[in-house]
Short mmCIF file of C-alpha atoms in Angstrom, two decimals:
data_model
loop_
_atom_site.label_atom_id
_atom_site.label_comp_id
_atom_site.label_asym_id
_atom_site.label_seq_id
_atom_site.Cartn_x
_atom_site.Cartn_y
_atom_site.Cartn_z
CA UNK A 21 -7.68 -15.30 -21.29
CA UNK A 22 -9.17 -18.54 -21.51
CA UNK A 23 -9.56 -20.39 -18.20
CA UNK A 24 -10.29 -24.09 -18.15
CA UNK A 25 -10.50 -25.04 -14.69
CA UNK A 26 -11.46 -22.82 -11.66
CA UNK A 27 -12.18 -24.06 -8.18
CA UNK A 28 -12.57 -21.88 -4.84
CA UNK A 29 -12.63 -22.56 -1.17
CA UNK A 30 -12.00 -20.63 2.01
CA UNK A 31 -8.66 -21.56 3.32
CA UNK A 32 -9.04 -21.82 7.37
CA UNK A 33 -5.56 -21.23 9.43
CA UNK A 34 -3.68 -24.52 10.85
CA UNK A 35 -3.46 -24.42 14.60
CA UNK A 36 -2.03 -26.54 16.77
CA UNK A 37 -4.03 -25.21 19.99
CA UNK A 38 -6.15 -22.00 19.89
CA UNK A 39 -4.87 -18.72 18.73
CA UNK A 40 -5.08 -16.57 22.45
CA UNK A 41 -7.11 -14.38 20.45
CA UNK A 42 -9.88 -16.49 18.82
CA UNK A 43 -13.24 -15.06 19.06
CA UNK A 44 -12.20 -11.46 19.90
CA UNK A 45 -14.00 -8.87 18.65
CA UNK A 46 -10.73 -6.11 18.12
CA UNK A 47 -12.07 -2.42 17.14
CA UNK A 48 -10.42 -0.63 14.44
CA UNK A 49 -8.08 1.99 15.55
CA UNK A 50 -8.44 5.66 14.54
CA UNK A 51 -4.96 4.54 12.24
CA UNK A 52 -6.99 2.06 10.49
CA UNK A 53 -10.01 4.50 10.10
CA UNK A 54 -7.82 7.39 8.91
CA UNK A 55 -6.56 5.45 5.54
CA UNK A 56 -8.72 4.23 2.61
CA UNK A 57 -11.63 2.26 3.04
CA UNK A 58 -10.97 -0.42 0.09
CA UNK A 59 -9.24 -3.73 -0.87
CA UNK A 60 -5.22 -3.44 -2.08
CA UNK A 61 -4.56 -5.52 -4.82
CA UNK A 62 -0.87 -6.85 -5.78
CA UNK A 63 -0.06 -9.34 -8.64
CA UNK A 64 3.78 -11.47 -8.72
CA UNK A 65 4.76 -13.48 -11.78
CA UNK A 66 6.96 -16.18 -11.44
CA UNK A 67 8.30 -18.49 -13.95
CA UNK A 68 8.77 -22.19 -13.89
CA UNK A 69 9.43 -24.28 -12.00
CA UNK A 70 7.02 -22.97 -9.02
CA UNK A 71 6.06 -24.63 -5.92
CA UNK A 72 2.76 -26.46 -6.51
CA UNK A 73 -1.02 -25.01 -5.11
CA UNK A 74 -1.10 -27.59 -2.08
CA UNK A 75 2.36 -26.52 -1.43
CA UNK A 76 1.85 -23.10 -1.34
CA UNK A 77 -1.94 -23.26 0.36
CA UNK A 78 -0.30 -25.49 3.25
CA UNK A 79 2.16 -23.01 3.91
CA UNK A 80 -0.65 -20.18 3.71
CA UNK A 81 -2.35 -22.02 6.47
CA UNK A 82 0.80 -22.09 8.64
CA UNK A 83 1.17 -18.11 8.13
CA UNK A 84 -2.39 -16.92 8.40
CA UNK A 85 -2.29 -18.63 12.14
CA UNK A 86 0.13 -16.35 13.08
CA UNK A 87 -1.56 -13.22 11.75
CA UNK A 88 -5.48 -14.28 12.76
CA UNK A 89 -6.82 -10.87 11.76
CA UNK A 90 -6.51 -11.73 7.82
CA UNK A 91 -8.89 -14.77 8.73
CA UNK A 92 -11.57 -12.84 10.45
CA UNK A 93 -14.11 -10.81 9.34
CA UNK A 94 -15.68 -7.22 9.63
CA UNK A 95 -18.37 -6.99 12.53
CA UNK A 96 -19.90 -4.29 14.79
CA UNK A 97 -19.46 -4.79 18.56
CA UNK A 98 -21.87 -4.23 21.25
CA UNK A 99 -20.63 -0.77 21.72
CA UNK A 100 -21.01 0.05 17.54
CA UNK A 101 -17.51 0.16 17.30
CA UNK A 102 -16.33 -1.56 13.86
CA UNK A 103 -14.50 -4.41 14.64
CA UNK A 104 -12.09 -7.24 12.93
CA UNK A 105 -13.91 -10.79 14.56
CA UNK A 106 -11.43 -13.06 15.00
CA UNK A 107 -14.04 -16.16 13.86
CA UNK A 108 -10.98 -17.95 11.76
CA UNK A 109 -13.35 -17.80 8.58
CA UNK A 110 -10.30 -18.18 6.66
CA UNK A 111 -8.62 -16.72 3.61
CA UNK A 112 -10.54 -16.86 0.27
CA UNK A 113 -8.13 -19.16 -2.36
CA UNK A 114 -9.10 -19.27 -5.84
CA UNK A 115 -7.02 -21.89 -8.34
CA UNK A 116 -7.50 -21.44 -12.01
CA UNK A 117 -5.65 -23.24 -14.86
CA UNK A 118 -5.06 -20.99 -18.05
CA UNK A 119 -4.71 -22.65 -21.49
CA UNK A 120 -1.66 -20.68 -22.80
CA UNK A 121 1.81 -20.01 -21.68
CA UNK A 122 2.56 -16.89 -19.42
CA UNK A 123 4.84 -15.29 -22.02
CA UNK A 124 1.93 -15.22 -24.17
CA UNK A 125 -0.46 -13.68 -21.60
CA UNK A 126 -0.70 -10.16 -21.49
CA UNK A 127 -2.60 -9.39 -18.20
CA UNK A 128 -2.15 -12.14 -15.56
CA UNK A 129 -5.33 -12.26 -14.05
CA UNK A 130 -5.80 -11.12 -10.44
CA UNK A 131 -9.16 -11.64 -7.65
CA UNK A 132 -11.63 -9.01 -7.66
CA UNK A 133 -12.45 -8.34 -4.45
CA UNK A 134 -16.09 -9.07 -3.29
CA UNK A 135 -18.48 -6.52 -1.92
CA UNK A 136 -18.39 -4.97 1.71
CA UNK A 137 -20.29 -7.09 3.84
CA UNK A 138 -19.87 -8.95 7.20
CA UNK A 139 -18.62 -11.97 5.08
CA UNK A 140 -16.46 -11.24 2.98
CA UNK A 141 -12.78 -12.45 3.36
CA UNK A 142 -10.14 -9.70 4.43
CA UNK A 143 -7.45 -11.89 2.63
CA UNK A 144 -8.63 -13.32 -1.25
CA UNK A 145 -6.00 -15.29 -3.28
CA UNK A 146 -5.79 -16.21 -6.94
CA UNK A 147 -3.63 -18.94 -8.24
CA UNK A 148 -3.46 -18.68 -11.94
CA UNK A 149 -1.37 -22.01 -13.68
CA UNK A 150 -0.06 -21.55 -17.26
CA UNK A 151 0.36 -24.07 -19.69
CA UNK A 152 4.17 -23.29 -19.69
CA UNK A 153 3.98 -24.22 -15.39
CA UNK A 154 4.44 -20.57 -14.63
CA UNK A 155 2.39 -18.97 -11.85
CA UNK A 156 0.60 -15.80 -11.32
CA UNK A 157 -0.26 -15.25 -7.73
CA UNK A 158 -3.07 -12.16 -6.90
CA UNK A 159 -3.78 -10.94 -3.80
CA UNK A 160 -6.14 -8.40 -2.37
CA UNK A 161 -6.20 -7.24 1.58
CA UNK A 162 -8.56 -5.11 3.10
CA UNK A 163 -6.19 -1.79 4.04
CA UNK A 164 -7.84 -1.66 7.18
CA UNK A 165 -6.36 -5.08 8.20
CA UNK A 166 -2.98 -4.20 7.59
CA UNK A 167 -0.66 -1.39 6.20
CA UNK A 168 2.08 -2.24 3.29
CA UNK A 169 5.07 -3.03 5.94
CA UNK A 170 2.51 -5.51 7.80
CA UNK A 171 1.56 -7.27 4.20
CA UNK A 172 5.63 -7.03 3.13
CA UNK A 173 6.16 -8.95 6.49
CA UNK A 174 3.15 -11.54 6.16
CA UNK A 175 3.92 -12.19 2.70
CA UNK A 176 7.78 -12.99 3.74
CA UNK A 177 6.22 -15.06 6.32
CA UNK A 178 4.21 -16.92 3.67
CA UNK A 179 7.24 -17.48 1.47
CA UNK A 180 9.30 -19.05 4.31
CA UNK A 181 6.27 -21.47 5.62
CA UNK A 182 6.56 -22.88 1.88
CA UNK A 183 10.10 -23.08 1.36
CA UNK A 184 10.55 -24.73 4.88
CA UNK A 185 7.41 -26.51 5.02
CA UNK A 186 7.29 -28.69 8.48
CA UNK A 187 10.51 -27.18 9.65
CA UNK A 188 9.18 -23.48 9.33
CA UNK A 189 10.45 -21.79 12.31
CA UNK A 190 7.60 -18.84 12.92
CA UNK A 191 8.08 -15.27 13.66
CA UNK A 192 6.66 -13.55 16.61
CA UNK A 193 4.55 -10.20 15.12
CA UNK A 194 3.37 -7.98 17.74
CA UNK A 195 -0.58 -8.35 17.52
CA UNK A 196 -1.55 -5.77 20.55
CA UNK A 197 -3.64 -2.90 18.46
CA UNK A 198 -4.49 -1.84 21.47
CA UNK A 199 -1.37 -0.36 22.07
CA UNK A 200 -2.22 2.15 19.37
CA UNK A 201 -5.44 2.86 20.58
CA UNK A 202 -5.39 5.56 23.48
CA UNK A 203 -3.04 8.13 24.00
CA UNK A 204 -0.19 6.66 26.44
CA UNK A 205 1.71 10.23 27.50
CA UNK A 206 -0.03 13.70 28.69
CA UNK A 207 -1.76 15.40 25.68
CA UNK A 208 0.02 17.37 23.72
CA UNK A 209 -0.73 21.14 21.91
CA UNK A 210 -2.75 20.70 18.64
CA UNK A 211 -0.42 19.65 16.37
CA UNK A 212 -2.07 17.64 14.15
CA UNK A 213 -4.56 18.72 11.67
CA UNK A 214 -6.82 17.29 9.34
CA UNK A 215 -6.27 18.02 5.80
CA UNK A 216 -9.38 18.66 4.47
CA UNK A 217 -10.53 18.52 1.55
CA UNK A 218 -7.75 16.77 0.65
CA UNK A 219 -9.51 14.95 -1.98
CA UNK A 220 -10.83 16.81 -4.81
CA UNK A 221 -14.96 16.56 -5.06
CA UNK A 222 -15.48 13.64 -7.97
CA UNK A 223 -15.41 15.07 -11.38
CA UNK A 224 -13.68 12.26 -13.37
CA UNK A 225 -15.12 8.42 -13.52
CA UNK A 226 -12.69 6.11 -12.56
CA UNK A 227 -13.14 4.83 -15.43
CA UNK A 228 -11.14 8.10 -17.09
CA UNK A 229 -8.05 7.63 -15.47
CA UNK A 230 -5.41 5.91 -16.86
CA UNK A 231 -3.07 3.44 -15.18
CA UNK A 232 0.56 3.82 -16.46
CA UNK A 233 4.24 2.71 -15.44
CA UNK A 234 7.10 5.09 -15.34
CA UNK A 235 10.37 3.21 -15.20
CA UNK A 236 13.51 5.52 -14.12
CA UNK A 237 16.84 3.35 -14.23
CA UNK A 238 19.59 3.97 -11.99
CA UNK A 239 21.89 5.90 -14.14
CA UNK A 240 18.85 8.27 -14.61
CA UNK A 241 18.40 8.12 -11.03
CA UNK A 242 22.17 9.13 -10.26
CA UNK A 243 21.85 12.11 -12.68
CA UNK A 244 18.61 13.38 -10.41
CA UNK A 245 20.48 13.41 -7.50
CA UNK A 246 23.15 14.94 -8.80
CA UNK A 247 20.85 17.60 -10.04
CA UNK A 248 19.62 17.91 -6.37
CA UNK A 249 23.03 18.44 -4.59
CA UNK A 250 22.21 17.46 -1.36
CA UNK A 251 21.88 14.04 0.59
CA UNK A 252 18.51 12.64 -0.23
CA UNK A 253 16.65 9.77 -0.42
CA UNK A 254 16.10 8.31 -4.17
CA UNK A 255 11.76 8.54 -2.82
CA UNK A 256 12.16 12.21 -2.23
CA UNK A 257 14.41 13.05 -5.22
CA UNK A 258 11.80 11.12 -7.63
CA UNK A 259 8.96 12.21 -5.62
CA UNK A 260 9.85 16.06 -6.41
CA UNK A 261 10.94 15.23 -9.99
CA UNK A 262 7.15 13.72 -10.71
CA UNK A 263 5.50 16.44 -8.50
CA UNK A 264 6.99 19.26 -10.86
CA UNK A 265 6.29 16.86 -13.93
CA UNK A 266 2.86 16.02 -13.01
CA UNK A 267 2.08 19.57 -12.20
CA UNK A 268 3.01 21.10 -15.54
CA UNK A 269 1.02 18.55 -17.10
CA UNK A 270 -2.19 19.13 -15.33
CA UNK A 271 -1.63 22.90 -16.47
CA UNK A 272 -2.31 24.20 -12.96
CA UNK A 273 -3.13 28.00 -12.32
CA UNK A 274 0.55 29.67 -10.99
CA UNK A 275 -1.12 30.36 -7.75
CA UNK A 276 -3.06 27.54 -6.82
CA UNK A 277 -1.80 25.32 -4.13
CA UNK A 278 -1.14 21.93 -4.35
CA UNK A 279 -0.06 19.39 -2.02
CA UNK A 280 1.52 15.72 -1.29
CA UNK A 281 0.30 13.31 1.10
CA UNK A 282 3.28 11.55 1.79
CA UNK A 283 2.57 8.36 4.01
CA UNK A 284 5.00 7.94 6.81
CA UNK A 285 5.53 5.01 9.14
CA UNK A 286 5.28 5.82 12.18
CA UNK A 287 6.21 2.62 14.23
CA UNK A 288 9.75 4.48 15.05
CA UNK A 289 7.81 7.95 15.11
CA UNK A 290 5.84 7.20 18.51
CA UNK A 291 7.10 8.13 21.96
CA UNK A 292 7.47 5.27 23.08
CA UNK A 293 8.25 3.51 19.61
CA UNK A 294 5.77 0.79 18.73
CA UNK A 295 7.54 -2.45 17.80
CA UNK A 296 8.72 -2.83 14.02
CA UNK A 297 6.45 -6.06 14.23
CA UNK A 298 3.33 -4.30 15.05
CA UNK A 299 0.90 -6.02 12.64
CA UNK A 300 -1.83 -3.60 11.73
CA UNK A 301 -2.16 0.48 10.50
CA UNK A 302 0.71 2.56 11.65
CA UNK A 303 0.59 5.04 8.99
CA UNK A 304 -0.06 8.79 9.21
CA UNK A 305 0.26 11.46 6.27
CA UNK A 306 2.67 13.99 6.12
CA UNK A 307 1.64 17.00 3.39
CA UNK A 308 3.97 19.31 1.81
CA UNK A 309 2.59 22.07 0.25
CA UNK A 310 3.69 24.85 -2.23
CA UNK A 311 2.58 27.16 -4.68
CA UNK A 312 2.02 25.61 -8.34
CA UNK A 313 4.64 28.55 -9.17
CA UNK A 314 7.21 27.45 -6.49
CA UNK A 315 6.64 23.49 -7.55
CA UNK A 316 7.75 24.64 -11.14
CA UNK A 317 10.26 27.09 -10.95
CA UNK A 318 12.07 25.91 -7.64
CA UNK A 319 15.16 24.17 -7.72
CA UNK A 320 15.06 20.27 -7.26
CA UNK A 321 16.92 20.85 -3.72
CA UNK A 322 14.26 23.42 -2.55
CA UNK A 323 10.99 21.11 -3.59
CA UNK A 324 12.94 18.00 -2.35
CA UNK A 325 13.66 20.58 1.22
CA UNK A 326 9.97 21.22 1.37
CA UNK A 327 8.92 17.50 1.26
CA UNK A 328 11.70 16.50 3.78
CA UNK A 329 10.62 19.25 6.34
CA UNK A 330 6.66 18.04 6.43
CA UNK A 331 7.77 14.41 6.44
CA UNK A 332 10.07 15.54 9.80
CA UNK A 333 7.05 16.98 11.11
CA UNK A 334 5.78 13.64 11.94
CA UNK A 335 7.28 12.63 14.95
CA UNK A 336 5.87 11.81 18.96
CA UNK A 337 4.28 14.84 19.37
CA UNK A 338 2.44 14.98 16.35
CA UNK A 339 1.29 10.98 16.86
CA UNK A 340 0.06 11.93 20.35
CA UNK A 341 -1.91 15.10 18.70
CA UNK A 342 -3.08 12.84 16.34
CA UNK A 343 -4.80 9.95 18.69
CA UNK A 344 -5.76 13.48 21.09
CA UNK A 345 -7.55 14.46 17.88
CA UNK A 346 -8.93 11.51 17.30
CA UNK A 347 -10.50 10.69 20.38
CA UNK A 348 -12.42 13.81 20.31
CA UNK A 349 -13.10 13.60 16.51
CA UNK A 350 -12.98 10.11 15.33
CA UNK A 351 -15.66 9.85 12.66
CA UNK A 352 -14.08 12.99 11.44
CA UNK A 353 -10.77 10.92 10.71
CA UNK A 354 -12.46 8.02 8.76
CA UNK A 355 -11.35 7.24 5.20
CA UNK A 356 -14.12 9.04 3.26
CA UNK A 357 -12.01 10.57 0.21
CA UNK A 358 -13.09 10.64 -3.03
CA UNK A 359 -11.36 9.27 -6.63
CA UNK A 360 -9.80 12.56 -7.94
CA UNK A 361 -6.70 13.87 -6.04
CA UNK A 362 -6.38 16.91 -8.71
CA UNK A 363 -4.61 19.59 -7.93
CA UNK A 364 -3.14 16.82 -5.02
CA UNK A 365 -1.17 14.10 -5.15
CA UNK A 366 -0.57 10.52 -3.02
CA UNK A 367 2.69 9.05 -2.63
CA UNK A 368 3.45 5.68 -0.93
CA UNK A 369 6.76 4.33 -0.88
CA UNK A 370 7.48 0.61 -1.41
CA UNK A 371 10.87 0.59 -2.13
CA UNK A 372 11.57 -0.64 1.58
CA UNK A 373 9.48 -3.84 1.10
CA UNK A 374 10.84 -6.85 -0.22
CA UNK A 375 8.19 -7.74 -3.12
CA UNK A 376 10.70 -8.09 -5.88
CA UNK A 377 12.52 -10.53 -3.89
CA UNK A 378 9.57 -12.78 -2.89
CA UNK A 379 11.03 -16.41 -3.27
CA UNK A 380 8.39 -19.00 -2.40
CA UNK A 381 11.21 -21.63 -3.77
CA UNK A 382 11.63 -21.38 -7.34
CA UNK A 383 13.29 -17.72 -7.59
CA UNK A 384 12.12 -14.36 -7.17
CA UNK A 385 9.25 -13.03 -9.25
CA UNK A 386 9.90 -12.21 -13.08
CA UNK A 387 7.03 -9.33 -12.16
CA UNK A 388 5.60 -7.48 -9.41
CA UNK A 389 2.83 -5.16 -10.01
CA UNK A 390 0.34 -2.99 -8.39
CA UNK A 391 -2.81 -2.83 -10.82
CA UNK A 392 -5.73 -0.87 -11.21
CA UNK A 393 -5.01 2.01 -8.88
CA UNK A 394 -8.33 3.45 -7.28
CA UNK A 395 -7.40 7.20 -6.99
CA UNK A 396 -5.98 9.70 -9.57
CA UNK A 397 -2.99 10.83 -8.61
CA UNK A 398 -1.75 8.25 -6.36
CA UNK A 399 1.52 6.89 -6.59
CA UNK A 400 3.50 3.61 -5.90
CA UNK A 401 7.60 3.86 -5.72
CA UNK A 402 9.03 -0.01 -5.93
CA UNK A 403 12.17 -1.39 -6.82
CA UNK A 404 12.05 -2.12 -10.52
CA UNK A 405 11.93 -5.97 -11.25
CA UNK A 406 13.41 -5.22 -14.76
CA UNK A 407 15.88 -2.47 -14.71
CA UNK A 408 18.33 -2.86 -11.94
CA UNK A 409 18.69 -0.61 -9.53
CA UNK A 410 16.17 1.27 -11.00
CA UNK A 411 12.33 2.20 -9.86
CA UNK A 412 9.24 1.33 -11.02
CA UNK A 413 6.42 4.62 -10.21
CA UNK A 414 2.75 3.25 -10.67
CA UNK A 415 0.33 5.67 -11.55
CA UNK A 416 -3.15 7.05 -12.03
CA UNK A 417 -3.36 9.69 -14.13
CA UNK A 418 -6.44 11.68 -15.78
CA UNK A 419 -6.64 10.68 -18.90
CA UNK A 420 -6.78 14.27 -20.55
CA UNK A 421 -3.07 14.75 -18.57
CA UNK A 422 -1.43 11.55 -19.42
CA UNK A 423 0.00 12.54 -23.06
CA UNK A 424 1.39 15.55 -21.77
CA UNK A 425 3.00 13.77 -18.72
CA UNK A 426 4.42 11.44 -20.57
CA UNK A 427 6.00 13.56 -22.91
CA UNK A 428 8.24 15.14 -20.02
CA UNK A 429 8.15 13.00 -17.07
CA UNK A 430 11.63 11.58 -18.43
CA UNK A 431 13.28 14.83 -18.90
CA UNK A 432 15.75 16.85 -16.01
CA UNK A 433 15.79 20.26 -17.96
#
């Protein structure tokens, strides 16, 4: 891709008065430390007409002011705890001009996260302007700062700030991370158990993972739900189907066990509940686990039932048990996973996030994409921007399994 010009700046939030958290050292919570220590990249592609870069940056300054953690930096406090320093250092914004039309560009560029250190911007954005007037927005945010629910809320706020300009009516996010830091009720019996080892030892280099997209049409999903036969979510039905197909493609031994880490939003699961407006991480994993021979031979409704039962176990008692465990064994919760899931999987549902509807003023994106998944066996489910009513699943599949998987991934037999 030929860039004709490029520039970068550290964009600082706009404050009429100092933010109440200004200067604070906010310790990472147990929920922060239990997930992947990575930047999460996404891409949004918009055909012309689109707002100008100045309009996008002005809206960004107003949006980030409401979520000051994104403009902070990682640090260590006097107690040796990893923290987010709310120091208003800003968001990295890279602007580039591309000398081709968007329609002829094979792969829109995105920001490449810098290496870890205390000075790295926790939110990095790249604005690619194409010859035709189209726009590709690449965004990378560090997972320790926020989960998918939170980032979806932030992006919606940014889009509103651009559309409404000076008439922007800001939301009121809940920013008190301390609410998730300690147990708030009488300790409960041990329910939480660290699923360890979840990631297999590193046996394949990242270059031997293929990132692929599997598209399921509304018609396929309807037929699949008919096979399941019981009332189930689209996510659970598709996950059961993909668990069967990738397990077959991996040619695992029948007696071997395979499990799926299913990300569960715990805001409403906690007791008392955490506000939905909470900005941070509030996700735990449910772990349906079966023998390979059962995954392959069981009917769809039984596999869906195993997934549903595992998710149902993530309740208030489980959250309290997780916090109790973390208070005593915090270091064991730190996300230290490798890059191989096989024989396991990890599934994240973004079906409830409205990324595909994100409108900065010129209409929704023509494409939304999650590039370069860093873990073999990771799957991200989201509404398709191409197949109306369909679902696109972005997957990282070991090179040796891709062909076999693609031959059977759309088969219901």
